[in-house]
Coordinates of N, CA and C and ligand atoms in Angstrom, one line a residue:
S560 N 0.9 -1.2 0.0 CA 0.0 0.0 0.0 C 0.9 1.2 0.0
R561 N 0.4 2.3 -0.6 CA 1.2 3.5 -0.8 C 1.2 4.3 0.5
K562 N 2.4 4.9 0.8 CA 2.6 5.8 2.0 C 2.3 7.2 1.6
K563 N 1.9 8.0 2.6 CA 1.7 9.4 2.4 C 3.0 10.2 2.6
H564 N 3.2 11.2 1.7 CA 4.5 12.0 1.8 C 4.1 13.5 1.8
T565 N 4.8 14.3 2.5 CA 4.7 15.7 2.5 C 5.7 16.3 1.6
A566 N 5.3 17.2 0.6 CA 6.2 17.8 -0.3 C 5.9 19.3 -0.4
Y567 N 6.9 20.0 -0.8 CA 6.8 21.5 -0.9 C 7.1 21.9 -2.3
L568 N 6.3 22.7 -3.0 CA 6.4 23.0 -4.4 C 6.6 24.5 -4.5
G569 N 7.4 25.0 -5.4 CA 7.5 26.4 -5.8 C 6.7 26.7 -7.0
L570 N 6.0 27.8 -7.0 CA 5.2 28.2 -8.2 C 5.7 29.5 -8.7
G571 N 5.7 29.7 -10.0 CA 6.1 30.9 -10.6 C 5.5 31.2 -11.9
S572 N 5.2 32.4 -12.3 CA 4.6 32.8 -13.6 C 5.0 34.2 -13.9
N573 N 5.3 34.5 -15.1 CA 5.6 35.9 -15.5 C 5.1 36.2 -16.9
I574 N 4.0 35.5 -17.3 CA 3.4 35.8 -18.6 C 1.9 35.8 -18.4
G575 N 1.2 36.8 -18.9 CA -0.3 36.8 -18.9 C -0.9 37.0 -17.5
D576 N -2.0 36.3 -17.3 CA -2.7 36.5 -16.0 C -2.0 35.5 -15.0
R577 N -0.9 36.0 -14.4 CA -0.1 35.2 -13.6 C -0.8 34.6 -12.4
E578 N -1.7 35.3 -11.8 CA -2.4 34.8 -10.6 C -3.3 33.6 -11.0
S579 N -3.9 33.7 -12.2 CA -4.8 32.7 -12.6 C -4.0 31.4 -12.9
Y580 N -2.8 31.6 -13.4 CA -1.9 30.4 -13.6 C -1.5 29.7 -12.3
L581 N -1.2 30.5 -11.3 CA -0.9 29.9 -10.0 C -2.1 29.2 -9.4
D582 N -3.3 29.9 -9.5 CA -4.5 29.3 -9.0 C -4.8 28.0 -9.7
M583 N -4.5 27.9 -11.0 CA -4.8 26.7 -11.8 C -3.9 25.6 -11.3
A584 N -2.7 25.9 -11.0 CA -1.7 24.9 -10.5 C -2.4 24.2 -9.2
I585 N -2.9 25.0 -8.3 CA -3.5 24.5 -7.1 C -4.7 23.6 -7.4
D586 N -5.6 24.1 -8.4 CA -6.8 23.4 -8.7 C -6.4 22.0 -9.4
E587 N -5.4 22.0 -10.3 CA -5.0 20.8 -11.0 C -4.4 19.8 -10.0
L588 N -3.6 20.3 -9.1 CA -3.0 19.4 -8.1 C -4.1 18.7 -7.2
N589 N -5.1 19.5 -6.8 CA -6.2 18.9 -6.0 C -7.1 18.0 -6.8
K590 N -7.1 18.1 -8.2 CA -7.8 17.1 -9.0 C -7.2 15.8 -9.0
D591 N -5.9 15.7 -8.8 CA -5.1 14.5 -8.8 C -5.6 13.6 -7.6
K592 N -6.0 12.3 -7.9 CA -6.6 11.5 -6.8 C -5.6 11.2 -5.7
Y593 N -4.3 11.3 -6.0 CA -3.2 10.9 -5.1 C -2.6 12.1 -4.3
T594 N -3.1 13.3 -4.6 CA -2.5 14.5 -4.1 C -3.5 15.5 -3.5
K595 N -3.1 16.2 -2.4 CA -4.0 17.2 -1.9 C -3.1 18.4 -1.5
V596 N -3.5 19.6 -1.8 CA -2.8 20.8 -1.4 C -3.2 21.1 0.1
T597 N -2.3 21.2 1.0 CA -2.6 21.3 2.4 C -2.2 22.7 2.9
R598 N -1.3 23.5 2.3 CA -1.0 24.9 2.7 C -0.6 25.7 1.5
V599 N -1.0 26.9 1.5 CA -0.7 27.8 0.3 C -0.1 29.1 0.9
S600 N 1.0 29.5 0.4 CA 1.6 30.8 0.8 C 0.9 32.0 0.2
D601 N 1.2 33.2 0.6 CA 0.8 34.4 -0.1 C 1.6 34.3 -1.5
F602 N 1.0 35.0 -2.5 CA 1.8 35.1 -3.7 C 2.5 36.5 -3.7
I603 N 3.8 36.4 -4.1 CA 4.6 37.7 -4.0 C 5.1 38.1 -5.4
E604 N 5.3 39.4 -5.6 CA 5.8 39.9 -6.8 C 7.3 40.0 -6.7
T605 N 8.1 39.4 -7.7 CA 9.5 39.4 -7.5 C 10.2 39.8 -8.8
E606 N 11.4 40.3 -8.7 CA 12.2 40.7 -9.9 C 12.8 39.4 -10.5
P607 N 12.9 39.4 -11.8 CA 13.5 38.2 -12.5 C 14.9 37.9 -12.0
Y608 N 15.2 36.7 -11.7 CA 16.5 36.2 -11.2 C 17.1 35.3 -12.3
G609 N 18.3 35.5 -12.6 CA 18.9 34.6 -13.6 C 19.5 35.3 -14.8
G610 N 19.3 36.6 -14.9 CA 20.0 37.3 -15.9 C 19.3 37.5 -17.2
V611 N 18.2 36.8 -17.4 CA 17.4 37.0 -18.7 C 16.5 38.2 -18.5
E612 N 16.5 39.1 -19.5 CA 15.6 40.3 -19.4 C 14.2 39.8 -19.6
Q613 N 13.3 40.0 -18.6 CA 11.9 39.5 -18.8 C 11.1 40.2 -17.7
D614 N 9.8 40.0 -17.7 CA 8.9 40.7 -16.8 C 9.0 40.1 -15.4
D615 N 8.5 40.9 -14.4 CA 8.5 40.4 -13.0 C 7.6 39.1 -12.9
F616 N 8.0 38.4 -11.9 CA 7.3 37.1 -11.6 C 6.3 37.3 -10.5
L617 N 5.3 36.4 -10.4 CA 4.5 36.2 -9.3 C 4.9 34.8 -8.8
N618 N 5.3 34.7 -7.5 CA 5.8 33.5 -6.9 C 5.0 33.1 -5.7
G619 N 5.0 31.8 -5.4 CA 4.3 31.3 -4.2 C 4.8 29.9 -4.0
C620 N 4.5 29.3 -2.8 CA 4.8 28.0 -2.4 C 3.6 27.2 -1.9
L621 N 3.6 25.9 -2.1 CA 2.6 25.0 -1.6 C 3.1 23.9 -0.7
E622 N 2.3 23.5 0.3 CA 2.6 22.2 0.9 C 1.6 21.3 0.4
I623 N 2.0 20.1 0.0 CA 1.1 19.1 -0.5 C 1.3 17.8 0.2
E624 N 0.2 17.0 0.3 CA 0.4 15.6 0.8 C 0.1 14.7 -0.5
T625 N 1.0 13.7 -0.7 CA 0.8 13.0 -1.9 C 1.2 11.5 -1.7
L626 N 0.6 10.6 -2.5 CA 0.9 9.2 -2.5 C 1.9 8.9 -3.6
R627 N 2.2 9.9 -4.4 CA 3.1 9.7 -5.6 C 4.5 9.7 -5.2
T628 N 5.3 8.9 -6.0 CA 6.8 8.9 -5.8 C 7.3 10.2 -6.4
P629 N 8.6 10.6 -6.1 CA 9.2 11.8 -6.7 C 9.0 11.8 -8.2
E630 N 9.3 10.7 -8.9 CA 9.3 10.7 -10.4 C 7.8 10.9 -10.8
E631 N 6.9 10.2 -10.1 CA 5.4 10.4 -10.5 C 5.0 11.8 -10.3
L632 N 5.5 12.5 -9.2 CA 5.1 13.8 -8.9 C 5.7 14.8 -10.0
L633 N 6.9 14.5 -10.4 CA 7.5 15.3 -11.5 C 6.6 15.2 -12.8
R634 N 6.2 14.0 -13.1 CA 5.3 13.9 -14.3 C 4.0 14.7 -14.1
L635 N 3.5 14.6 -12.9 CA 2.2 15.4 -12.6 C 2.4 16.9 -12.8
V636 N 3.5 17.4 -12.2 CA 3.7 18.9 -12.3 C 4.1 19.3 -13.7
N637 N 4.9 18.5 -14.4 CA 5.2 18.8 -15.8 C 3.9 18.8 -16.7
G638 N 3.0 17.9 -16.4 CA 1.7 17.9 -17.2 C 0.9 19.1 -16.9
I639 N 0.9 19.6 -15.7 CA 0.2 20.8 -15.3 C 0.8 22.1 -16.0
E640 N 2.2 22.1 -16.0 CA 2.9 23.2 -16.7 C 2.5 23.2 -18.2
K641 N 2.5 22.0 -18.8 CA 2.2 21.9 -20.2 C 0.7 22.4 -20.5
A642 N -0.2 22.0 -19.6 CA -1.6 22.4 -19.7 C -1.7 23.9 -19.6
A643 N -0.8 24.5 -18.9 CA -0.8 26.0 -18.8 C -0.1 26.7 -20.0
G644 N 0.3 25.8 -20.9 CA 0.9 26.4 -22.2 C 2.4 26.8 -22.0
R645 N 3.1 26.1 -21.1 CA 4.5 26.4 -20.9 C 5.3 26.1 -22.1
E646 N 6.0 27.1 -22.7 CA 6.9 26.9 -23.8 C 8.3 27.0 -23.3
R647 N 9.1 25.9 -23.4 CA 10.5 26.0 -22.9 C 11.3 26.6 -24.1
L648 N 11.2 27.8 -24.3 CA 11.9 28.4 -25.5 C 13.3 28.8 -25.0
I649 N 13.4 29.7 -24.0 CA 14.7 30.2 -23.5 C 14.9 29.6 -22.1
H650 N 16.1 29.1 -21.9 CA 16.4 28.6 -20.6 C 16.4 29.7 -19.6
W651 N 15.7 29.5 -18.5 CA 15.5 30.6 -17.5 C 14.8 31.8 -18.1
G652 N 14.0 31.6 -19.2 CA 13.3 32.7 -19.8 C 11.9 32.7 -19.2
P653 N 11.0 33.6 -19.9 CA 9.7 33.8 -19.4 C 8.8 32.5 -19.5
R654 N 7.8 32.4 -18.5 CA 7.0 31.2 -18.6 C 5.6 31.5 -18.0
T655 N 4.6 30.8 -18.6 CA 3.2 31.0 -18.0 C 3.1 30.4 -16.7
L656 N 3.7 29.2 -16.5 CA 3.6 28.5 -15.2 C 4.8 27.6 -15.0
D657 N 5.5 27.8 -13.9 CA 6.6 26.9 -13.5 C 6.3 26.3 -12.2
I658 N 6.5 25.0 -12.1 CA 6.2 24.3 -10.8 C 7.5 23.5 -10.5
D659 N 8.2 23.9 -9.4 CA 9.4 23.2 -9.0 C 9.2 22.4 -7.7
I660 N 9.7 21.2 -7.7 CA 9.6 20.3 -6.5 C 10.8 20.8 -5.6
L661 N 10.5 21.3 -4.5 CA 11.6 21.9 -3.6 C 12.0 20.9 -2.6
L662 N 11.1 20.3 -1.8 CA 11.4 19.3 -0.8 C 10.3 18.1 -0.9
Y663 N 10.8 16.9 -0.5 CA 9.9 15.8 -0.5 C 10.2 15.0 0.7
D664 N 9.4 15.1 1.8 CA 9.8 14.5 3.1 C 11.3 15.0 3.4
D665 N 12.1 14.1 4.0 CA 13.5 14.5 4.2 C 14.4 13.8 3.2
V666 N 13.8 13.5 2.0 CA 14.5 12.7 1.0 C 15.5 13.5 0.3
V667 N 16.7 12.8 0.0 CA 17.7 13.4 -0.9 C 17.6 12.5 -2.2
Y668 N 17.2 13.1 -3.3 CA 16.9 12.3 -4.5 C 17.7 12.9 -5.7
D669 N 18.4 12.1 -6.4 CA 19.2 12.6 -7.6 C 19.0 11.7 -8.7
S670 N 18.4 12.2 -9.8 CA 18.3 11.4 -11.1 C 18.6 12.5 -12.2
E671 N 18.7 12.0 -13.5 CA 19.1 13.0 -14.5 C 18.0 14.1 -14.6
D672 N 16.8 13.7 -14.3 CA 15.7 14.8 -14.6 C 15.2 15.4 -13.3
L673 N 15.7 15.0 -12.1 CA 15.1 15.5 -10.9 C 16.1 15.4 -9.7
H674 N 16.3 16.6 -9.1 CA 17.1 16.7 -7.9 C 16.3 17.3 -6.8
I675 N 16.3 16.5 -5.6 CA 15.5 17.0 -4.4 C 16.5 16.9 -3.2
P676 N 16.7 17.9 -2.4 CA 16.1 19.2 -2.5 C 16.5 20.0 -3.7
H677 N 15.6 20.9 -4.2 CA 15.9 21.7 -5.4 C 17.3 22.4 -5.1
V678 N 18.1 22.3 -6.1 CA 19.5 22.7 -5.9 C 19.7 24.2 -5.8
E679 N 18.7 25.0 -6.2 CA 18.9 26.5 -6.2 C 18.1 27.1 -5.1
M680 N 17.2 26.3 -4.4 CA 16.2 27.0 -3.5 C 16.8 27.8 -2.4
H681 N 18.0 27.4 -1.9 CA 18.6 28.1 -0.7 C 19.2 29.4 -1.1
K682 N 19.3 29.6 -2.5 CA 19.9 30.9 -3.0 C 18.8 31.9 -3.4
R683 N 17.5 31.4 -3.4 CA 16.4 32.2 -4.0 C 15.5 32.8 -3.0
E684 N 15.6 34.1 -2.8 CA 14.6 34.8 -1.9 C 13.2 34.6 -2.4
F685 N 13.0 34.5 -3.7 CA 11.6 34.3 -4.2 C 11.0 32.9 -3.9
V686 N 11.9 32.0 -3.5 CA 11.4 30.7 -2.9 C 11.4 30.8 -1.4
L687 N 12.4 31.2 -0.8 CA 12.5 31.1 0.7 C 11.5 32.0 1.4
E688 N 11.2 33.2 0.8 CA 10.2 34.1 1.4 C 8.8 33.4 1.5
P689 N 8.2 32.9 0.4 CA 6.9 32.3 0.6 C 7.0 30.9 1.3
L690 N 8.1 30.2 1.1 CA 8.3 28.9 1.8 C 8.3 29.1 3.3
S691 N 9.0 30.2 3.7 CA 9.0 30.5 5.2 C 7.6 30.8 5.8
M692 N 6.7 31.3 4.9 CA 5.4 31.5 5.4 C 4.7 30.2 5.8
I693 N 4.9 29.1 5.1 CA 4.2 27.9 5.3 C 5.0 26.8 6.0
A694 N 6.4 26.9 5.9 CA 7.3 25.9 6.5 C 8.6 26.4 7.0
G695 N 8.5 27.6 7.6 CA 9.7 28.3 8.2 C 10.4 27.4 9.2
Y696 N 9.7 26.6 9.9 CA 10.2 25.7 11.0 C 11.0 24.5 10.4
K697 N 10.7 24.2 9.1 CA 11.2 22.9 8.5 C 12.7 23.0 8.3
R698 N 13.4 21.9 8.6 CA 14.9 21.9 8.4 C 15.2 21.3 7.1
H699 N 16.1 22.0 6.3 CA 16.6 21.5 5.0 C 17.3 20.2 5.2
P700 N 17.0 19.1 4.4 CA 17.6 17.8 4.7 C 19.1 17.8 4.5
L701 N 19.6 18.6 3.6 CA 21.1 18.6 3.3 C 21.8 19.6 4.1
L702 N 21.2 20.8 4.1 CA 22.0 22.0 4.7 C 21.8 22.1 6.2
G703 N 20.8 21.3 6.7 CA 20.6 21.3 8.2 C 20.0 22.5 8.8
K704 N 19.8 23.5 8.0 CA 19.2 24.8 8.6 C 17.7 24.8 8.3
T705 N 17.0 25.6 9.2 CA 15.6 25.7 8.9 C 15.4 26.7 7.7
I706 N 14.2 26.6 7.1 CA 14.0 27.5 6.0 C 14.1 28.9 6.4
S707 N 13.7 29.3 7.6 CA 13.8 30.7 8.0 C 15.2 31.0 8.2
E708 N 16.1 30.1 8.7 CA 17.5 30.4 8.9 C 18.2 30.6 7.6
L709 N 17.8 29.7 6.6 CA 18.3 29.9 5.2 C 18.0 31.2 4.7
R710 N 16.8 31.7 4.9 CA 16.3 32.9 4.3 C 17.1 34.1 5.0
A711 N 17.3 34.0 6.3 CA 18.0 35.0 7.1 C 19.4 35.1 6.6
G712 N 20.0 33.9 6.2 CA 21.4 33.9 5.8 C 21.6 34.4 4.4
L713 N 20.6 34.6 3.6 CA 20.8 35.2 2.2 C 21.4 36.6 2.4
D714 N 22.6 36.9 1.8 CA 23.1 38.2 1.9 C 22.1 39.1 1.1
K715 N 21.6 40.1 1.8 CA 20.6 40.9 1.2 C 21.3 41.9 0.3
Q716 N 20.9 41.9 -1.0 CA 21.5 42.8 -2.0 C 21.1 44.2 -1.6
Ligands
GSY96 N1 11.8 36.1 -9.5 C1 12.0 35.0 -10.2 N2 13.0 34.8 -11.1 C2 13.0 33.7 -11.8 N3 13.9 33.3 -12.7 C3 13.6 32.0 -13.1 S1 14.4 31.1 -14.2 N4 12.5 31.6 -12.4 C4 11.8 30.3 -12.6 C5 12.0 29.5 -11.4 O1 12.4 28.2 -11.7 C6 12.1 32.6 -11.6 C7 11.1 32.8 -10.7 O2 10.2 32.0 -10.5 N5 11.0 34.0 -10.0

């Protein structure tokens, strides 16, 4: 029988009706019979990170409970991105909807298409700010710090 896992997802959009795309991600995740969204952060407006000239993002984080394995969860979120019309034209370029798997229980997972914990999350204020709202107490499986400590440790530009 399948076990229940707690995972944390990062949401981002910087094309079109950004809030509707983030809301769509929540709705589609709840439609999945093996997944439920259990906590939703505020959505925050953020400047693009990564050097590509593009519009500001709307970012948020979710806590989910899921019976899916990491690879099954990746297929689920990639399907939702596709349904939102995600075009992978420019690496780190604009997108209607981006869903990143940030944490999955205390699992450290590395395959060619999936790394958990997300390898950039501890460097990204646009992830740590909303994630702190819903899981600030949580300890990063690799770095050993709480999400709030990681956020506090980001050197503020
Ligand atoms: N502020 C901000 N900048 C970003 N650059 C990339 S790529 N992304 C996509 C995240 O994988 C973002 C983002 O979500 N927010």
